[in-house]
Short mmCIF file of C-alpha atoms and ligand atoms in Angstrom, two decimals:
data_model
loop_
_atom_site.label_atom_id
_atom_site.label_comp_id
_atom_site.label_asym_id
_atom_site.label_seq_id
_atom_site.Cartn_x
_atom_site.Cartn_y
_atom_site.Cartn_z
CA UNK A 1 -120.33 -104.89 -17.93
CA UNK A 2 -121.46 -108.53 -17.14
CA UNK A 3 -120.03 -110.49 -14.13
CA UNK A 4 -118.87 -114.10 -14.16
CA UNK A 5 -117.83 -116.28 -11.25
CA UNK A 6 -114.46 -117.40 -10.75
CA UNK A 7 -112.90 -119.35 -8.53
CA UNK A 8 -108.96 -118.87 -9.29
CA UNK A 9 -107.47 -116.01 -11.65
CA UNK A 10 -103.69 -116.82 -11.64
CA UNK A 11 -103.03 -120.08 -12.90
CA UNK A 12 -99.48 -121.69 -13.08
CA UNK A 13 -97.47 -122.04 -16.46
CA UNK A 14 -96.86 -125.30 -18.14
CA UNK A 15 -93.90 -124.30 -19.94
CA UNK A 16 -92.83 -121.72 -19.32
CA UNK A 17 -89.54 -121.60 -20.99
CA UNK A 18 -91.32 -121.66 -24.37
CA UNK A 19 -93.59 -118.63 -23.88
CA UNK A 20 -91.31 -116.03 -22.84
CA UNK A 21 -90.20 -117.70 -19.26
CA UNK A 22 -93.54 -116.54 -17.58
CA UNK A 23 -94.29 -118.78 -14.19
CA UNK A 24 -98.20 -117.52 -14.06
CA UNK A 25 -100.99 -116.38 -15.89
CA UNK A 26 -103.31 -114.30 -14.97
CA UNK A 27 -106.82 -113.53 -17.37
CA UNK A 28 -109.42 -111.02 -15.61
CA UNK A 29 -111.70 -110.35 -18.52
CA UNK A 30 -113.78 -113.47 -21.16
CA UNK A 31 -113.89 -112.58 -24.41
CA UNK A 32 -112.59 -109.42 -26.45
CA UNK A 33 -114.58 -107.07 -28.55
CA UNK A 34 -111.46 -105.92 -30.79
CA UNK A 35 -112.48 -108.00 -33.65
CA UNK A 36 -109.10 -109.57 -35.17
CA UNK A 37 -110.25 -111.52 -37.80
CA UNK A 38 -107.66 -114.09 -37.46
CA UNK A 39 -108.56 -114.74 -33.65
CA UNK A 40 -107.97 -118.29 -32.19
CA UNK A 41 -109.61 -117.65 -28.79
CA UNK A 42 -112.74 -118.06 -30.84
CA UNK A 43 -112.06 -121.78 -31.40
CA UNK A 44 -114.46 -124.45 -30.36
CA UNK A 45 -112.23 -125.56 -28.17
CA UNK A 46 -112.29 -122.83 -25.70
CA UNK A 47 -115.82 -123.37 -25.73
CA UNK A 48 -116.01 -119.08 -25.27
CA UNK A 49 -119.50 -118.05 -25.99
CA UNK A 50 -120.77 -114.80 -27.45
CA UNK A 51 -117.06 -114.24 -28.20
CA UNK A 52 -117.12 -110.58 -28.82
CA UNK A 53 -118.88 -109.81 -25.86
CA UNK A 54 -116.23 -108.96 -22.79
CA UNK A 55 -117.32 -109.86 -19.50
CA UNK A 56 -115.05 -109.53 -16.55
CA UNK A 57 -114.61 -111.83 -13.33
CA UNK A 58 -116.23 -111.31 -10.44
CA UNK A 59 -113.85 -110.23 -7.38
CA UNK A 60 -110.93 -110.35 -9.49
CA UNK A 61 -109.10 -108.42 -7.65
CA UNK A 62 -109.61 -110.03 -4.14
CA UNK A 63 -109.30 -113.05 -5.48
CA UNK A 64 -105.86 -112.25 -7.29
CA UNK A 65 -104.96 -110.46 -4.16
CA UNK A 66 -105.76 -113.90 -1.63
CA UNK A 67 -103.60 -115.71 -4.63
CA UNK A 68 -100.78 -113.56 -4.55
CA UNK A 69 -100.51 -113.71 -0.71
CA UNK A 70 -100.71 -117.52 -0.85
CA UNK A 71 -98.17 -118.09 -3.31
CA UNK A 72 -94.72 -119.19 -1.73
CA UNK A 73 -92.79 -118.86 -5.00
CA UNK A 74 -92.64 -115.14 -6.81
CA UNK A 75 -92.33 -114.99 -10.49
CA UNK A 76 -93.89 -113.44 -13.81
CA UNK A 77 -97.34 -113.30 -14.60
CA UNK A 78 -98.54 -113.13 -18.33
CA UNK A 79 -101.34 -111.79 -19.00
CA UNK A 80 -103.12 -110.66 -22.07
CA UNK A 81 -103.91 -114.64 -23.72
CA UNK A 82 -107.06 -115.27 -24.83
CA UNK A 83 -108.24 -111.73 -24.26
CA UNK A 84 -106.91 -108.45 -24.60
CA UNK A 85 -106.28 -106.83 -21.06
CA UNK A 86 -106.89 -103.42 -22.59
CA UNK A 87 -110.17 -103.91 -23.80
CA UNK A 88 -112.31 -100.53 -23.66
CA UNK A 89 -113.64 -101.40 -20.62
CA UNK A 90 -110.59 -101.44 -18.51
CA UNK A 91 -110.19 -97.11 -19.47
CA UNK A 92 -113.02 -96.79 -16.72
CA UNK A 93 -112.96 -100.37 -14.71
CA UNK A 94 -109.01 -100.01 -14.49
CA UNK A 95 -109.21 -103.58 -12.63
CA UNK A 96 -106.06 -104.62 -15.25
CA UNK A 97 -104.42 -101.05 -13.47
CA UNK A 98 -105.36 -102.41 -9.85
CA UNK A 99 -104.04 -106.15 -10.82
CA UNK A 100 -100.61 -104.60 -12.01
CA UNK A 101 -100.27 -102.86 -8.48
CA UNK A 102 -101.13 -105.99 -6.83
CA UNK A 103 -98.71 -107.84 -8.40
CA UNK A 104 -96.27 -104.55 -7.02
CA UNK A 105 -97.41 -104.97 -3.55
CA UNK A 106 -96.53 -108.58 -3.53
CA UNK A 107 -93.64 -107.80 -6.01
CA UNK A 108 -94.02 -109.97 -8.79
CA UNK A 109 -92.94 -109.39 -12.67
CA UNK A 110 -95.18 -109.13 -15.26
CA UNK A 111 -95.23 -109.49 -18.82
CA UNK A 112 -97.89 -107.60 -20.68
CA UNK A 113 -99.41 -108.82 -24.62
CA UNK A 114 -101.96 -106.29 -26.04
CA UNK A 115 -102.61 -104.18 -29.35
CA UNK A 116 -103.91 -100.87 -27.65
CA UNK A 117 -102.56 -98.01 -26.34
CA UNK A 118 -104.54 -97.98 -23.27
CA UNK A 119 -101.19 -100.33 -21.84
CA UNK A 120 -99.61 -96.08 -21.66
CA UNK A 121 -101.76 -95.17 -19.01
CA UNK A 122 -100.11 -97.90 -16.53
CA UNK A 123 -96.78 -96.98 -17.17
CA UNK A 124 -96.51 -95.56 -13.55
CA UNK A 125 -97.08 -99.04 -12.16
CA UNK A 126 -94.60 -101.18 -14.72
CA UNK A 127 -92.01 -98.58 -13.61
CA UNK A 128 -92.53 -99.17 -9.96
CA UNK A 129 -92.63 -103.08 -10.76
CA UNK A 130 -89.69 -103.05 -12.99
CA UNK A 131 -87.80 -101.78 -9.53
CA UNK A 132 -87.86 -105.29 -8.42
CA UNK A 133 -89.02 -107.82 -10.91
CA UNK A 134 -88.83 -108.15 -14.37
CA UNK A 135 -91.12 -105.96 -16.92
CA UNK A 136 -92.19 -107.14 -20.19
CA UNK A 137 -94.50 -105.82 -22.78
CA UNK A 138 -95.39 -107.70 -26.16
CA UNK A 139 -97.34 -105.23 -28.60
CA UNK A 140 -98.71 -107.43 -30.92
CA UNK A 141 -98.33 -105.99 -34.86
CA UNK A 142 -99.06 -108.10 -38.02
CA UNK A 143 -98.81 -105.78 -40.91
CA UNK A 144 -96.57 -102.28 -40.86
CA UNK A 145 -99.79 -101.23 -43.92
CA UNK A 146 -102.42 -99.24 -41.22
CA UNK A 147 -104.92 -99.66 -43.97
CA UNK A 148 -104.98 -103.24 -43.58
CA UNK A 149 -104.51 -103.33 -40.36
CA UNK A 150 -107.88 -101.15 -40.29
CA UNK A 151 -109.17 -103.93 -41.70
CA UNK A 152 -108.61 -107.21 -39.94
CA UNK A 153 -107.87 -105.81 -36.30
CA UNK A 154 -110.57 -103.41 -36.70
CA UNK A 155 -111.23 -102.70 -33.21
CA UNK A 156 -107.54 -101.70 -31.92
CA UNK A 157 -105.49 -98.93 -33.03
CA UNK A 158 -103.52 -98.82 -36.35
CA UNK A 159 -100.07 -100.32 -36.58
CA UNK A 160 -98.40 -97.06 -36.25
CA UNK A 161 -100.12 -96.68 -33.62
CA UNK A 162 -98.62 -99.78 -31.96
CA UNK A 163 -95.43 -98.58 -32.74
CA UNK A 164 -95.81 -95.18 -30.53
CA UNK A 165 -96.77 -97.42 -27.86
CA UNK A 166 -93.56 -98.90 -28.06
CA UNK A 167 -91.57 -96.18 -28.39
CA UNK A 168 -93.53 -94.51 -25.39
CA UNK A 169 -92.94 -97.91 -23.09
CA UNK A 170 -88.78 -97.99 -24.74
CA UNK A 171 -88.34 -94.17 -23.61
CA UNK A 172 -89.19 -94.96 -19.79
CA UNK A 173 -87.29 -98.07 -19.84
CA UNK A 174 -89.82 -100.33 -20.10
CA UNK A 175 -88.47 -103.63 -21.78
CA UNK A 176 -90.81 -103.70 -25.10
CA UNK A 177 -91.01 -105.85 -28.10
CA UNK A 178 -93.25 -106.72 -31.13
CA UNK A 179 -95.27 -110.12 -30.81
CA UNK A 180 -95.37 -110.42 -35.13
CA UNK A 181 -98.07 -113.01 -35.13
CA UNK A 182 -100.11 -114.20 -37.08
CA UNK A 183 -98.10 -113.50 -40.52
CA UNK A 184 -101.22 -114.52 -42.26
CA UNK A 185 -100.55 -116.48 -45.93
CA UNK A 186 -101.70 -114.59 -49.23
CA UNK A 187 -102.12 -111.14 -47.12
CA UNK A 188 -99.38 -109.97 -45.01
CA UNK A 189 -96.28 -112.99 -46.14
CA UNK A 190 -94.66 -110.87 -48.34
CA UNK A 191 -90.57 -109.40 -47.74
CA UNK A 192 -91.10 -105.73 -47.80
CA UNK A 193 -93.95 -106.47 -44.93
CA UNK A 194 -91.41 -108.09 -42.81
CA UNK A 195 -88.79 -105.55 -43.17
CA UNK A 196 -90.73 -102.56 -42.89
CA UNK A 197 -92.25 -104.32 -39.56
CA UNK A 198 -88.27 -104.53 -38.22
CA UNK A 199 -87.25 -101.46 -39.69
CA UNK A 200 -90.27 -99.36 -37.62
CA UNK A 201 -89.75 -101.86 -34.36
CA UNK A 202 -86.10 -100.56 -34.85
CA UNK A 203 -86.71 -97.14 -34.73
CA UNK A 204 -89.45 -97.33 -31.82
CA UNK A 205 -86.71 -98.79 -29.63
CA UNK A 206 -88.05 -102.58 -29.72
CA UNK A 207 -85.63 -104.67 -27.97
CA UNK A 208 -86.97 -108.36 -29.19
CA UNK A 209 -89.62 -109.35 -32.34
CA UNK A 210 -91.01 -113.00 -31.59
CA UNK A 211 -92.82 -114.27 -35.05
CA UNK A 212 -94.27 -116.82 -36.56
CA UNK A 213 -95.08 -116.79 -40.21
CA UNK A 214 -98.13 -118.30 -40.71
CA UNK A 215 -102.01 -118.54 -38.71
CA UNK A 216 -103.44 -121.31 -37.29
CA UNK A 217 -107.17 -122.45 -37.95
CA UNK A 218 -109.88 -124.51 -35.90
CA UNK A 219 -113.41 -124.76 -35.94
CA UNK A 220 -115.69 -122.41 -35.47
CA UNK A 221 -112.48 -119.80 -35.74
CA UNK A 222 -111.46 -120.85 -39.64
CA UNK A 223 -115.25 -120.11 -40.64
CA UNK A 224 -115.34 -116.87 -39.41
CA UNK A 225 -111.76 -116.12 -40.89
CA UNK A 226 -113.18 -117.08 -44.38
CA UNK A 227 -116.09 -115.37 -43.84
CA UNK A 228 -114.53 -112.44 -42.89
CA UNK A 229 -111.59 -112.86 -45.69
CA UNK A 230 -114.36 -113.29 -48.35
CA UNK A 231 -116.36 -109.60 -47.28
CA UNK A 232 -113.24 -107.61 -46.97
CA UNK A 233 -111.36 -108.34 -49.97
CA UNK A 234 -114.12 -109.33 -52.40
CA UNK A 235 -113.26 -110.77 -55.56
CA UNK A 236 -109.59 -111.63 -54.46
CA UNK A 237 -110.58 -115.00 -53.89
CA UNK A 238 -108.18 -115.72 -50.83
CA UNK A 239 -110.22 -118.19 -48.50
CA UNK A 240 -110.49 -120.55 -51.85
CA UNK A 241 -106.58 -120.08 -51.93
CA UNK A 242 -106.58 -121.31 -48.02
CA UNK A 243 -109.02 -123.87 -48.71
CA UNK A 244 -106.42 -125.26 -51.57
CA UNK A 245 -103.03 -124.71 -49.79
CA UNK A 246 -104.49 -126.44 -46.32
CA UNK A 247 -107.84 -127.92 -46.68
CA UNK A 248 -108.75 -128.50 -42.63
CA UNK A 249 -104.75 -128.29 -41.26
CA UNK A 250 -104.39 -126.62 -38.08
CA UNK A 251 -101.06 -125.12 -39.38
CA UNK A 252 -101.59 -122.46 -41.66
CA UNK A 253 -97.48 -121.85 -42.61
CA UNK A 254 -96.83 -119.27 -45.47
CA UNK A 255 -95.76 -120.85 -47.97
CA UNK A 256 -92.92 -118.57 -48.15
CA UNK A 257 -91.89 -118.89 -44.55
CA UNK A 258 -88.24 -120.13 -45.07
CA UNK A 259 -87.86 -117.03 -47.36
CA UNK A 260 -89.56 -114.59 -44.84
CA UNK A 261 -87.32 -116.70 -41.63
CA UNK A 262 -84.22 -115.28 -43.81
CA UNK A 263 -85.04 -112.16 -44.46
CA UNK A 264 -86.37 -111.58 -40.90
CA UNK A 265 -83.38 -112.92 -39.23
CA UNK A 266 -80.94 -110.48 -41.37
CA UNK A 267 -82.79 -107.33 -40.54
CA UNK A 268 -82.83 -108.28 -37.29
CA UNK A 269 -79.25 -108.92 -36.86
CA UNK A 270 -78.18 -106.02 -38.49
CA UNK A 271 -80.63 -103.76 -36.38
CA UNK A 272 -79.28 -106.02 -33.06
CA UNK A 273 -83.07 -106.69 -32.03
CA UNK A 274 -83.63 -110.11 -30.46
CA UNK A 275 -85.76 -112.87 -31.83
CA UNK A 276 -84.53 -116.08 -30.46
CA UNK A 277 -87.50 -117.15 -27.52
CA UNK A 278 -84.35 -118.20 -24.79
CA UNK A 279 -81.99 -114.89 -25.73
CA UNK A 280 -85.36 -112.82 -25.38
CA UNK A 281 -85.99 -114.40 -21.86
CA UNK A 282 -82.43 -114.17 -20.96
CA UNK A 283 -82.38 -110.81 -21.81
CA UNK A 284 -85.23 -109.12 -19.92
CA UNK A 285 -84.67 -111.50 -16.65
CA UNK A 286 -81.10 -111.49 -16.52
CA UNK A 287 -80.52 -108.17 -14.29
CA UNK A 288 -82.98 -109.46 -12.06
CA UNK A 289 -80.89 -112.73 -11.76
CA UNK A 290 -77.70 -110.67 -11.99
CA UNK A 291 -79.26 -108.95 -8.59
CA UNK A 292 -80.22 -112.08 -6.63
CA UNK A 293 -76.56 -113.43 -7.20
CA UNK A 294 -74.79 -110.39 -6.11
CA UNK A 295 -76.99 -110.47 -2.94
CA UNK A 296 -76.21 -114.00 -2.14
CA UNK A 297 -72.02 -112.84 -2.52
CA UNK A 298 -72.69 -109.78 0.21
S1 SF4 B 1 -106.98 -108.54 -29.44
FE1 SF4 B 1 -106.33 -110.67 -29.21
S2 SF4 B 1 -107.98 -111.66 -28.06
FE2 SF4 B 1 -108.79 -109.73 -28.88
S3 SF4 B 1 -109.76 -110.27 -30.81
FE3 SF4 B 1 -107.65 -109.62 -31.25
S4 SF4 B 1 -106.46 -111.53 -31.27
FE4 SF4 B 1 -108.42 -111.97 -30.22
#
């Protein structure tokens, strides 16, 4: 594993009431080697080099430790932007383990986004944390097919995989949803996708799906997209079809969104899973908020 400096590891939220109501976030490893071929941290703009190649900060945990002591104002930390916390790695370096019981000690929430089923091994921890601050995990799935799944997030687990994970972190009373993004156009934008995705969060307990039907492309990341579009399904022509419905746009919407918005939002209702950003936050923070009142009436 390679070692970069750092100087600060939890960084305060900009908005937080349009990413899931998180006040921190907190990234311990650069770069991910799970290979998604829609990516974005792979942009230009990130300026992330060698990409694939995970390298973790050095001291993280003393310095998230000094951070956490210093902060005056508790909250949620996100992690698991920009890199996958759950990378192989972490099975033997555990430092995303240590961080979680950090953020215990000092009693923070956290909120958790990752595809593997590594995330199992801390439930321990996110049950001690959930004792006094809020708990969230986002397990991000983009296609309910494994097959295809195989082949554009080839380094994490299957789907159905993902789904365990979430019925796993549902059965200890972990607060769990499905992050269903990217919905990329001419691959994974069709209705029985969508409802078979809701249909298997349903059964695995999911308690929120946050989507958004579409990918968005910058350089460096849209090359190797097409690239990568062009050697898996050979022949089917699909980054000519991008190149037509886009050209250079940032925002990659199916072009069936509004169709896909519909039938997502009926499945949803009728299986009572949440997919609105403020009901979601609401949701998972409100018996922590619920708690803090009732103290303040003793
Ligand atoms: S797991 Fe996330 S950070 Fe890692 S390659 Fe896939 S999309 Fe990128």
């Amino acid at each position: 594993m390679e070692y970069i400096p750092a100087k600060t590891i939890i960084t305060r939220s900009k908005k937080p009431e349009y990413w899931f109501g998180t006040e921190y976030n907190m990234n311990i490893y650069k770069g991910c080697c799970h290979g998604c071929i829609y990516c974005d941290s792979r942009s230009d703009c990130y300026g992330i080099t060698s990409f694939d190649t995970v390298r973790a900060k050095e001291n993280a945990l003393t310095i998230i430790r000094d951070e956490l002591r210093r902060k005056t104002k508790r909250g949620v930390i996100s992690t698991g932007a920009m890199s996958d916390p759950y990378n192989p790695f972490e099975k033997e370096l555990e430092l995303t383990r240590h961080a979680l019981e950090l953020c215990n000690a000092f009693e923070f929430g956290i909120a958790v986004a990752t595809k593997s089923r590594l995330l199992a091994r801390d439930i321990d921890v996110l049950e001690d944390i959930k004792e006094h601050s809020p708990v969230l995990c986002k397990v991000t799935i983009t296609t309910s097919d494994d097959a295809l799944a195989k082949k554009i997030e080839p380094g994490v687990p299957p789907s159905s995989e993902r789904f365990a994970l979430i019925r796993e972190l549902t059965e200890h009373g972990i607060y769990a949803g499905v992050l269903l993004m990217p919905v990329l156009p001419f691959l994974e934008d069709s209705d029985e996708n969508i409802r078979r995705i809701v249909h298997m969060a349903g059964e695995a307990g999911a308690k929120f799906i946050y989507p958004a039907f579409g990918v968005t492309l910058r350089e460096n990341q849209r090359e190797w997209y097409f690239d990568r579009l062009n050697h898996l399904f050979p022949g089917e022509q699909i980054a000519e079809k991008y190149q037509k419905k886009f050209g250079y746009s940032y925002e990659c919407r199916s072009p069936r969104s509004r169709q896909l918005w519909k039938v997502f939002t009926k499945e949803c209702q009728d299986a009572g899973i949440l997919y609105q950003m403020q009901d979601i936050i609401s949701s998972y923070k409100r018996p922590y908020q619920l708690e803090q009142l009732s103290l303040f009436d003793l």
